[in-house]
Amino acid sequence: MQDNKALRRRSAQGLEHSKDRVPNEVKMQYETIRKGDPGRWGLRPNLADYARARQELGWEAFAAEISGLPGGGLNIAYEAIDRHALGQNKDKAALYWEGAAGESERYSFADLFNLTNRLANALRGLGVKKGDRVFTYMDRTPELYIALLAIAKAGGVLGPLFSAFGPDAVRDRLADSGAKVLITTPKQIKIVRQVLAGLPELTTIIVVNRKGAARELGPREVSYEELMAEAAQAPALEPTGPEDFAIVHYTSGTTGKPKGVMHVHQAIVGHYATAKLVLDLHPEDIYWCTADPGWVTGTSYGIFGPWSNGVSQVVFEGGFGAGRWYQVIEKYKVTVWYSAPTAIRLLMKAGDQAAKKYDLSSLRYICSVGEPLNPEAVVWSQKALGLPFHDNWWQTETGCIQIANYPAQDIKPGSMGRPFPGVTATILDEACEKELAPGQEGHLALKAGWPSMFRTYWNRQDYYESRFTNGWYITGDRARMDQDGYFWFVGRADDVINTAGHLVGPFEVESALIEHPAVAEAGVIGIPDPIAMEVIKAFISLKDGYQPSEELKKEIKQFVRKKLHALAFPREIEFLPSLPKTRSGKIMRRLLKARELGLPEGDTSTLEE
Ligand code: ATP
Ligand code: MG
């Protein structure tokens, strides 16, 4: 991700000459999916009238629906769990846990209340104070969720690490943030012990031994089970305030070294409001978010959004598998599902028949985030699942959804939708100074000041400040807004290709490529060219049953030639068994480029193996 200065520098190098953008022909082919009926379940959408909601609803209205701490102040864990456990929802299922091996466990709001109180008391006993960074490094078991909530209750700043991280990724993040306590499991402990010497500030490692096998504890290690047995169950809330730090999330590392993004307790207002209006959560829903809490979607919408709305949610410990995922939906009768384009492309790859084997009739509403959602994926889900995926856009930095397709709003496949009520989004020119008219492409920017906006990058306040200009937060993404106020993603500012003076976003080329029946995934980059400055190269992984060949390359080129402007057409195609991705499933174009050009690969701590 570049700062504004770098963006301006790049403009000065000639990007602003590219006035006549390559027309977006791919997206034009898709018909708008007209909405209006209340959906499969006859539920009235929480956001039934977009125009009215934008006029009438602001963040104050949502903040008024949040409880606040009884003695004043605000705590995200209290909003997620305690307020339900202390009210009529106490026996309602908060968590249905599906283990990787098919085990099931059920936790009510009252269960989570008691367990998080105990652990919060134990954390305090270990010296955790307001503002201390406390990390988790474990698989998606119930204890992960208990731990993250308990950290917030104790006043700590919760930092979830993805459980499959290697030693460098773990050391970097714990050292950068100065973590005091780490909660992990025997599966990860070897890696933790490897990096311990470089982490003098890490005083305690809590080991959750779910399976109960006899284990020796090493230096600084304590047993979770013993701590829990000894800790008091009395409520254990630290009186935190809206502006106290609550969460530190490292970004996905798609464009460079991951940054520690800091969120405050006030962010819960954003989680709550967007889970209600965008994910359309109703009290009777069974919700499933497939994201791991190691990424922001897994906390904002895998913990705080649904639970602050008092909704029951499913957590699946295992990884992706089309059949296994469909089974989870069938078993728990999931009604609202939130996933990501990379998973959706894999479901498409598995084929329509795979979906037909399961009873998915409980689903009423499905959403996607994390990468651009190819229009083909929206059309596919409509056909295979009977429901279109609703794309929405946001970032680790924004803390909650900013631009979205809503249940009652028409979907233009390929568009991210319209800004959330309370959010002001715009397109700025190359210098990030002037707002551009509809149809023009530029930098996607947001009016600063929404409740879940990040408050700094840990240890990088200068870089944080460089992301704002004249009250706008510059997102680092390029986009366009149409006459109806829908936003269209073009690409990361870093990934956009400048060919013969025209800007081409990789997304539209990739979207055209994956319409070809043989193409499972595509990643597009610019490679240097003496005449055009850059030309387009596409990396492609094929669907099962297709073999790479020169013929197929020709056929794919022929196929996309008709869909794209001549300049957006890939001159070169290379087949790869799979594309390099972050562990959260995003195509790492910077790595494709570095490898292509023989340049250093940079930070690869989040690279999926
Ligand atoms: P890093 O900042 O370390 O490079 P990252 O930007 O991938 O990593 P995240 O905060 O997880 O880290 O991802 C946010 C980015 O993901 C957005 O800026 C955008 O580029 C992309 N993204 C998310 N949702 C969408 C969407 N619906 N359509 C298009 N792009 C999306
Ligand atoms: Mg980013």
PDB file of C-alpha atoms in Angstrom, residues 185-403:
ATOM      1  CA  THR A 185      -2.259 -24.629  22.213  1.00  0.00           C
ATOM      2  CA  PRO A 186       0.098 -27.652  22.209  1.00  0.00           C
ATOM      3  CA  LYS A 187      -0.153 -27.703  18.411  1.00  0.00           C
ATOM      4  CA  GLN A 188       1.509 -24.294  18.105  1.00  0.00           C
ATOM      5  CA  ILE A 189       3.781 -24.421  21.149  1.00  0.00           C
ATOM      6  CA  LYS A 190       6.878 -25.619  19.280  1.00  0.00           C
ATOM      7  CA  ILE A 191       6.844 -22.513  17.134  1.00  0.00           C
ATOM      8  CA  VAL A 192       6.250 -20.287  20.159  1.00  0.00           C
ATOM      9  CA  ARG A 193       9.235 -21.824  21.969  1.00  0.00           C
ATOM     10  CA  GLN A 194      11.401 -21.226  18.900  1.00  0.00           C
ATOM     11  CA  VAL A 195      10.769 -17.484  18.934  1.00  0.00           C
ATOM     12  CA  LEU A 196      10.573 -16.896  22.687  1.00  0.00           C
ATOM     13  CA  ALA A 197      14.144 -15.688  23.094  1.00  0.00           C
ATOM     14  CA  GLY A 198      13.422 -12.649  20.915  1.00  0.00           C
ATOM     15  CA  LEU A 199      10.350 -11.655  22.931  1.00  0.00           C
ATOM     16  CA  PRO A 200      11.445 -10.257  26.309  1.00  0.00           C
ATOM     17  CA  GLU A 201       8.134  -8.424  26.854  1.00  0.00           C
ATOM     18  CA  LEU A 202       6.087 -11.608  26.594  1.00  0.00           C
ATOM     19  CA  THR A 203       5.727 -12.602  30.241  1.00  0.00           C
ATOM     20  CA  THR A 204       3.186 -15.445  30.072  1.00  0.00           C
ATOM     21  CA  ILE A 205       2.050 -18.096  27.624  1.00  0.00           C
ATOM     22  CA  ILE A 206      -1.277 -19.712  28.406  1.00  0.00           C
ATOM     23  CA  VAL A 207      -1.576 -23.206  26.922  1.00  0.00           C
ATOM     24  CA  VAL A 208      -5.085 -24.467  26.148  1.00  0.00           C
ATOM     25  CA  ASN A 209      -4.958 -28.244  26.279  1.00  0.00           C
ATOM     26  CA  ARG A 210      -8.383 -29.151  24.912  1.00  0.00           C
ATOM     27  CA  LYS A 211      -7.628 -32.817  24.489  1.00  0.00           C
ATOM     28  CA  GLY A 212      -6.225 -33.067  28.022  1.00  0.00           C
ATOM     29  CA  ALA A 213      -3.139 -35.115  27.124  1.00  0.00           C
ATOM     30  CA  ALA A 214      -0.339 -34.976  29.724  1.00  0.00           C
ATOM     31  CA  ARG A 215       2.114 -32.227  28.836  1.00  0.00           C
ATOM     32  CA  GLU A 216       5.151 -30.576  30.310  1.00  0.00           C
ATOM     33  CA  LEU A 217       4.962 -26.832  30.570  1.00  0.00           C
ATOM     34  CA  GLY A 218       8.061 -24.875  29.525  1.00  0.00           C
ATOM     35  CA  PRO A 219       9.373 -21.521  30.763  1.00  0.00           C
ATOM     36  CA  ARG A 220       6.729 -18.759  31.034  1.00  0.00           C
ATOM     37  CA  GLU A 221       3.985 -21.327  30.252  1.00  0.00           C
ATOM     38  CA  VAL A 222       0.862 -21.852  32.371  1.00  0.00           C
ATOM     39  CA  SER A 223      -2.099 -24.195  31.948  1.00  0.00           C
ATOM     40  CA  TYR A 224      -5.384 -22.687  30.756  1.00  0.00           C
ATOM     41  CA  GLU A 225      -7.367 -25.414  32.470  1.00  0.00           C
ATOM     42  CA  GLU A 226      -5.669 -24.766  35.825  1.00  0.00           C
ATOM     43  CA  LEU A 227      -6.128 -21.031  35.511  1.00  0.00           C
ATOM     44  CA  MET A 228      -9.818 -21.488  34.716  1.00  0.00           C
ATOM     45  CA  ALA A 229     -10.347 -23.889  37.625  1.00  0.00           C
ATOM     46  CA  GLU A 230      -8.832 -21.432  40.084  1.00  0.00           C
ATOM     47  CA  ALA A 231     -10.309 -18.188  38.728  1.00  0.00           C
ATOM     48  CA  ALA A 232     -13.391 -16.524  40.172  1.00  0.00           C
ATOM     49  CA  GLN A 233     -16.524 -16.448  38.036  1.00  0.00           C
ATOM     50  CA  ALA A 234     -17.627 -13.034  39.266  1.00  0.00           C
ATOM     51  CA  PRO A 235     -18.007 -10.395  36.530  1.00  0.00           C
ATOM     52  CA  ALA A 236     -14.629  -9.017  35.592  1.00  0.00           C
ATOM     53  CA  LEU A 237     -15.104  -5.952  33.464  1.00  0.00           C
ATOM     54  CA  GLU A 238     -12.411  -3.309  33.281  1.00  0.00           C
ATOM     55  CA  PRO A 239     -14.117   0.087  32.967  1.00  0.00           C
ATOM     56  CA  THR A 240     -12.939   0.854  29.439  1.00  0.00           C
ATOM     57  CA  GLY A 241     -13.980   3.916  27.479  1.00  0.00           C
ATOM     58  CA  PRO A 242     -14.992   4.361  23.829  1.00  0.00           C
ATOM     59  CA  GLU A 243     -11.546   5.629  22.814  1.00  0.00           C
ATOM     60  CA  ASP A 244      -9.464   2.967  24.603  1.00  0.00           C
ATOM     61  CA  PHE A 245      -7.696   0.526  22.294  1.00  0.00           C
ATOM     62  CA  ALA A 246      -9.536  -2.797  22.017  1.00  0.00           C
ATOM     63  CA  ILE A 247      -8.181  -4.635  18.960  1.00  0.00           C
ATOM     64  CA  VAL A 248      -4.910  -4.823  17.050  1.00  0.00           C
ATOM     65  CA  HIS A 249      -5.129  -6.511  13.644  1.00  0.00           C
ATOM     66  CA  TYR A 250      -2.264  -6.970  11.277  1.00  0.00           C
ATOM     67  CA  THR A 251      -3.345  -6.430   7.653  1.00  0.00           C
ATOM     68  CA  SER A 252      -3.328  -9.260   5.127  1.00  0.00           C
ATOM     69  CA  GLY A 253       0.040  -8.343   3.603  1.00  0.00           C
ATOM     70  CA  THR A 254      -1.337  -8.385   0.062  1.00  0.00           C
ATOM     71  CA  THR A 255       0.570  -5.302  -0.998  1.00  0.00           C
ATOM     72  CA  GLY A 256       3.482  -5.255   1.447  1.00  0.00           C
ATOM     73  CA  LYS A 257       4.547  -5.762   5.036  1.00  0.00           C
ATOM     74  CA  PRO A 258       1.507  -6.218   7.290  1.00  0.00           C
ATOM     75  CA  LYS A 259       0.677  -3.189   9.425  1.00  0.00           C
ATOM     76  CA  GLY A 260      -0.713  -3.234  12.987  1.00  0.00           C
ATOM     77  CA  VAL A 261      -4.092  -1.550  12.705  1.00  0.00           C
ATOM     78  CA  MET A 262      -5.467  -0.216  16.008  1.00  0.00           C
ATOM     79  CA  HIS A 263      -9.187  -0.182  16.801  1.00  0.00           C
ATOM     80  CA  VAL A 264     -11.006   1.167  19.860  1.00  0.00           C
ATOM     81  CA  HIS A 265     -14.075   0.011  21.820  1.00  0.00           C
ATOM     82  CA  GLN A 266     -16.211   2.531  19.951  1.00  0.00           C
ATOM     83  CA  ALA A 267     -15.793   0.302  16.880  1.00  0.00           C
ATOM     84  CA  ILE A 268     -18.607  -1.871  18.220  1.00  0.00           C
ATOM     85  CA  VAL A 269     -21.105   0.735  16.970  1.00  0.00           C
ATOM     86  CA  GLY A 270     -19.879   0.071  13.421  1.00  0.00           C
ATOM     87  CA  HIS A 271     -19.846  -3.718  13.875  1.00  0.00           C
ATOM     88  CA  TYR A 272     -23.345  -3.700  15.290  1.00  0.00           C
ATOM     89  CA  ALA A 273     -24.913  -1.381  12.716  1.00  0.00           C
ATOM     90  CA  THR A 274     -23.414  -3.038   9.648  1.00  0.00           C
ATOM     91  CA  ALA A 275     -24.120  -6.580  10.847  1.00  0.00           C
ATOM     92  CA  LYS A 276     -27.726  -5.497  11.284  1.00  0.00           C
ATOM     93  CA  LEU A 277     -28.238  -3.592   8.032  1.00  0.00           C
ATOM     94  CA  VAL A 278     -25.776  -5.193   5.608  1.00  0.00           C
ATOM     95  CA  LEU A 279     -25.729  -8.787   6.856  1.00  0.00           C
ATOM     96  CA  ASP A 280     -29.409  -8.242   7.662  1.00  0.00           C
ATOM     97  CA  LEU A 281     -29.174 -10.215  10.897  1.00  0.00           C
ATOM     98  CA  HIS A 282     -32.500 -10.942  12.580  1.00  0.00           C
ATOM     99  CA  PRO A 283     -32.952 -12.556  16.005  1.00  0.00           C
ATOM    100  CA  GLU A 284     -34.040 -15.881  14.464  1.00  0.00           C
ATOM    101  CA  ASP A 285     -31.047 -16.207  12.132  1.00  0.00           C
ATOM    102  CA  ILE A 286     -28.356 -18.855  12.275  1.00  0.00           C
ATOM    103  CA  TYR A 287     -25.342 -17.101  10.913  1.00  0.00           C
ATOM    104  CA  TRP A 288     -22.038 -18.422   9.612  1.00  0.00           C
ATOM    105  CA  CYS A 289     -18.953 -16.328   8.823  1.00  0.00           C
ATOM    106  CA  THR A 290     -16.232 -18.450   7.277  1.00  0.00           C
ATOM    107  CA  ALA A 291     -13.390 -16.049   8.124  1.00  0.00           C
ATOM    108  CA  ASP A 292     -10.777 -16.794  10.773  1.00  0.00           C
ATOM    109  CA  PRO A 293     -10.404 -14.203  13.572  1.00  0.00           C
ATOM    110  CA  GLY A 294      -6.788 -13.871  12.413  1.00  0.00           C
ATOM    111  CA  TRP A 295      -8.253 -11.509   9.792  1.00  0.00           C
ATOM    112  CA  VAL A 296     -10.486  -8.570  10.506  1.00  0.00           C
ATOM    113  CA  THR A 297     -13.600 -10.177   8.990  1.00  0.00           C
ATOM    114  CA  GLY A 298     -13.284 -12.975  11.547  1.00  0.00           C
ATOM    115  CA  THR A 299     -13.504 -10.539  14.474  1.00  0.00           C
ATOM    116  CA  SER A 300     -15.783  -7.756  13.181  1.00  0.00           C
ATOM    117  CA  TYR A 301     -18.232 -10.266  11.677  1.00  0.00           C
ATOM    118  CA  GLY A 302     -17.167 -13.571  13.281  1.00  0.00           C
ATOM    119  CA  ILE A 303     -17.524 -12.197  16.846  1.00  0.00           C
ATOM    120  CA  PHE A 304     -18.654  -8.639  17.455  1.00  0.00           C
ATOM    121  CA  GLY A 305     -21.168  -7.940  14.682  1.00  0.00           C
ATOM    122  CA  PRO A 306     -23.376 -11.008  15.116  1.00  0.00           C
ATOM    123  CA  TRP A 307     -23.115 -11.237  18.897  1.00  0.00           C
ATOM    124  CA  SER A 308     -23.767  -7.554  19.540  1.00  0.00           C
ATOM    125  CA  ASN A 309     -26.997  -8.263  17.618  1.00  0.00           C
ATOM    126  CA  GLY A 310     -27.722 -11.246  19.894  1.00  0.00           C
ATOM    127  CA  VAL A 311     -27.620 -13.694  16.978  1.00  0.00           C
ATOM    128  CA  SER A 312     -26.634 -17.398  17.126  1.00  0.00           C
ATOM    129  CA  GLN A 313     -23.618 -18.217  15.046  1.00  0.00           C
ATOM    130  CA  VAL A 314     -21.810 -21.285  13.769  1.00  0.00           C
ATOM    131  CA  VAL A 315     -18.041 -21.626  13.971  1.00  0.00           C
ATOM    132  CA  PHE A 316     -16.431 -24.336  11.868  1.00  0.00           C
ATOM    133  CA  GLU A 317     -12.951 -25.336  12.946  1.00  0.00           C
ATOM    134  CA  GLY A 318     -11.950 -26.949   9.654  1.00  0.00           C
ATOM    135  CA  GLY A 319     -10.695 -25.417   6.447  1.00  0.00           C
ATOM    136  CA  PHE A 320     -12.298 -25.199   3.036  1.00  0.00           C
ATOM    137  CA  GLY A 321     -13.949 -28.180   1.398  1.00  0.00           C
ATOM    138  CA  ALA A 322     -17.003 -27.706  -0.819  1.00  0.00           C
ATOM    139  CA  GLY A 323     -18.852 -30.798   0.456  1.00  0.00           C
ATOM    140  CA  ARG A 324     -17.880 -30.187   4.071  1.00  0.00           C
ATOM    141  CA  TRP A 325     -19.020 -26.564   3.888  1.00  0.00           C
ATOM    142  CA  TYR A 326     -22.359 -27.469   2.364  1.00  0.00           C
ATOM    143  CA  GLN A 327     -22.729 -30.072   5.098  1.00  0.00           C
ATOM    144  CA  VAL A 328     -22.239 -27.412   7.787  1.00  0.00           C
ATOM    145  CA  ILE A 329     -24.987 -25.285   6.204  1.00  0.00           C
ATOM    146  CA  GLU A 330     -27.315 -28.269   6.063  1.00  0.00           C
ATOM    147  CA  LYS A 331     -26.571 -29.491   9.598  1.00  0.00           C
ATOM    148  CA  TYR A 332     -27.049 -26.149  11.366  1.00  0.00           C
ATOM    149  CA  LYS A 333     -29.673 -24.790   8.961  1.00  0.00           C
ATOM    150  CA  VAL A 334     -27.567 -21.703   8.358  1.00  0.00           C
ATOM    151  CA  THR A 335     -29.704 -18.789   7.166  1.00  0.00           C
ATOM    152  CA  VAL A 336     -27.156 -16.010   6.607  1.00  0.00           C
ATOM    153  CA  TRP A 337     -23.724 -16.785   5.218  1.00  0.00           C
ATOM    154  CA  TYR A 338     -20.705 -14.485   4.881  1.00  0.00           C
ATOM    155  CA  SER A 339     -17.753 -15.708   2.858  1.00  0.00           C
ATOM    156  CA  ALA A 340     -15.069 -14.592   0.404  1.00  0.00           C
ATOM    157  CA  PRO A 341     -14.484 -14.624  -3.364  1.00  0.00           C
ATOM    158  CA  THR A 342     -11.636 -17.113  -3.138  1.00  0.00           C
ATOM    159  CA  ALA A 343     -13.931 -19.648  -1.456  1.00  0.00           C
ATOM    160  CA  ILE A 344     -16.753 -18.880  -3.861  1.00  0.00           C
ATOM    161  CA  ARG A 345     -14.462 -19.512  -6.826  1.00  0.00           C
ATOM    162  CA  LEU A 346     -13.549 -22.857  -5.270  1.00  0.00           C
ATOM    163  CA  LEU A 347     -17.236 -23.698  -4.867  1.00  0.00           C
ATOM    164  CA  MET A 348     -17.728 -22.835  -8.529  1.00  0.00           C
ATOM    165  CA  LYS A 349     -14.780 -25.057  -9.373  1.00  0.00           C
ATOM    166  CA  ALA A 350     -16.403 -27.928  -7.463  1.00  0.00           C
ATOM    167  CA  GLY A 351     -19.429 -27.528  -9.738  1.00  0.00           C
ATOM    168  CA  ASP A 352     -23.202 -27.080  -9.407  1.00  0.00           C
ATOM    169  CA  GLN A 353     -23.754 -30.763  -8.756  1.00  0.00           C
ATOM    170  CA  ALA A 354     -21.716 -30.612  -5.537  1.00  0.00           C
ATOM    171  CA  ALA A 355     -24.246 -28.071  -4.212  1.00  0.00           C
ATOM    172  CA  LYS A 356     -27.248 -30.103  -5.323  1.00  0.00           C
ATOM    173  CA  LYS A 357     -26.319 -33.024  -3.032  1.00  0.00           C
ATOM    174  CA  TYR A 358     -27.140 -31.015   0.086  1.00  0.00           C
ATOM    175  CA  ASP A 359     -30.238 -29.376   1.423  1.00  0.00           C
ATOM    176  CA  LEU A 360     -29.279 -25.700   1.378  1.00  0.00           C
ATOM    177  CA  SER A 361     -32.838 -24.426   1.536  1.00  0.00           C
ATOM    178  CA  SER A 362     -32.257 -22.800   4.942  1.00  0.00           C
ATOM    179  CA  LEU A 363     -30.048 -20.104   3.323  1.00  0.00           C
ATOM    180  CA  ARG A 364     -31.867 -16.824   2.869  1.00  0.00           C
ATOM    181  CA  TYR A 365     -29.088 -14.294   2.355  1.00  0.00           C
ATOM    182  CA  ILE A 366     -25.429 -14.554   1.341  1.00  0.00           C
ATOM    183  CA  CYS A 367     -22.597 -12.024   1.302  1.00  0.00           C
ATOM    184  CA  SER A 368     -18.967 -11.773   0.246  1.00  0.00           C
ATOM    185  CA  VAL A 369     -15.921  -9.659   1.098  1.00  0.00           C
ATOM    186  CA  GLY A 370     -12.146  -9.551   0.841  1.00  0.00           C
ATOM    187  CA  GLU A 371     -11.429  -9.288  -2.856  1.00  0.00           C
ATOM    188  CA  PRO A 372     -13.406  -8.148  -5.838  1.00  0.00           C
ATOM    189  CA  LEU A 373     -16.290 -10.529  -6.453  1.00  0.00           C
ATOM    190  CA  ASN A 374     -16.276 -11.438 -10.114  1.00  0.00           C
ATOM    191  CA  PRO A 375     -19.700 -10.875 -11.720  1.00  0.00           C
ATOM    192  CA  GLU A 376     -19.582 -14.463 -12.894  1.00  0.00           C
ATOM    193  CA  ALA A 377     -19.626 -15.552  -9.239  1.00  0.00           C
ATOM    194  CA  VAL A 378     -22.815 -13.591  -8.533  1.00  0.00           C
ATOM    195  CA  VAL A 379     -24.539 -15.099 -11.535  1.00  0.00           C
ATOM    196  CA  TRP A 380     -23.283 -18.577 -10.619  1.00  0.00           C
ATOM    197  CA  SER A 381     -24.598 -18.422  -7.057  1.00  0.00           C
ATOM    198  CA  GLN A 382     -27.967 -17.250  -8.292  1.00  0.00           C
ATOM    199  CA  LYS A 383     -28.095 -20.341 -10.485  1.00  0.00           C
ATOM    200  CA  ALA A 384     -26.472 -22.946  -8.201  1.00  0.00           C
ATOM    201  CA  LEU A 385     -27.673 -21.778  -4.768  1.00  0.00           C
ATOM    202  CA  GLY A 386     -30.773 -19.874  -5.799  1.00  0.00           C
ATOM    203  CA  LEU A 387     -29.403 -16.676  -4.202  1.00  0.00           C
ATOM    204  CA  PRO A 388     -26.991 -14.008  -5.422  1.00  0.00           C
ATOM    205  CA  PHE A 389     -23.901 -13.205  -3.352  1.00  0.00           C
ATOM    206  CA  HIS A 390     -24.012  -9.642  -2.061  1.00  0.00           C
ATOM    207  CA  ASP A 391     -20.574  -8.106  -2.367  1.00  0.00           C
ATOM    208  CA  ASN A 392     -19.341  -5.569   0.129  1.00  0.00           C
ATOM    209  CA  TRP A 393     -16.158  -3.593   0.520  1.00  0.00           C
ATOM    210  CA  TRP A 394     -14.071  -2.609   3.504  1.00  0.00           C
ATOM    211  CA  GLN A 395     -10.570  -2.973   4.958  1.00  0.00           C
ATOM    212  CA  THR A 396      -8.755  -3.812   8.165  1.00  0.00           C
ATOM    213  CA  GLU A 397      -8.361  -0.049   8.563  1.00  0.00           C
ATOM    214  CA  THR A 398     -12.077   0.728   8.227  1.00  0.00           C
ATOM    215  CA  GLY A 399     -13.045  -1.851  10.879  1.00  0.00           C
ATOM    216  CA  CYS A 400     -16.508  -2.331   9.429  1.00  0.00           C
ATOM    217  CA  ILE A 401     -18.270  -2.537   6.058  1.00  0.00           C
ATOM    218  CA  GLN A 402     -18.274   0.799   4.200  1.00  0.00           C
ATOM    219  CA  ILE A 403     -19.790   0.039   0.796  1.00  0.00           C
TER     220      ILE A 403
END
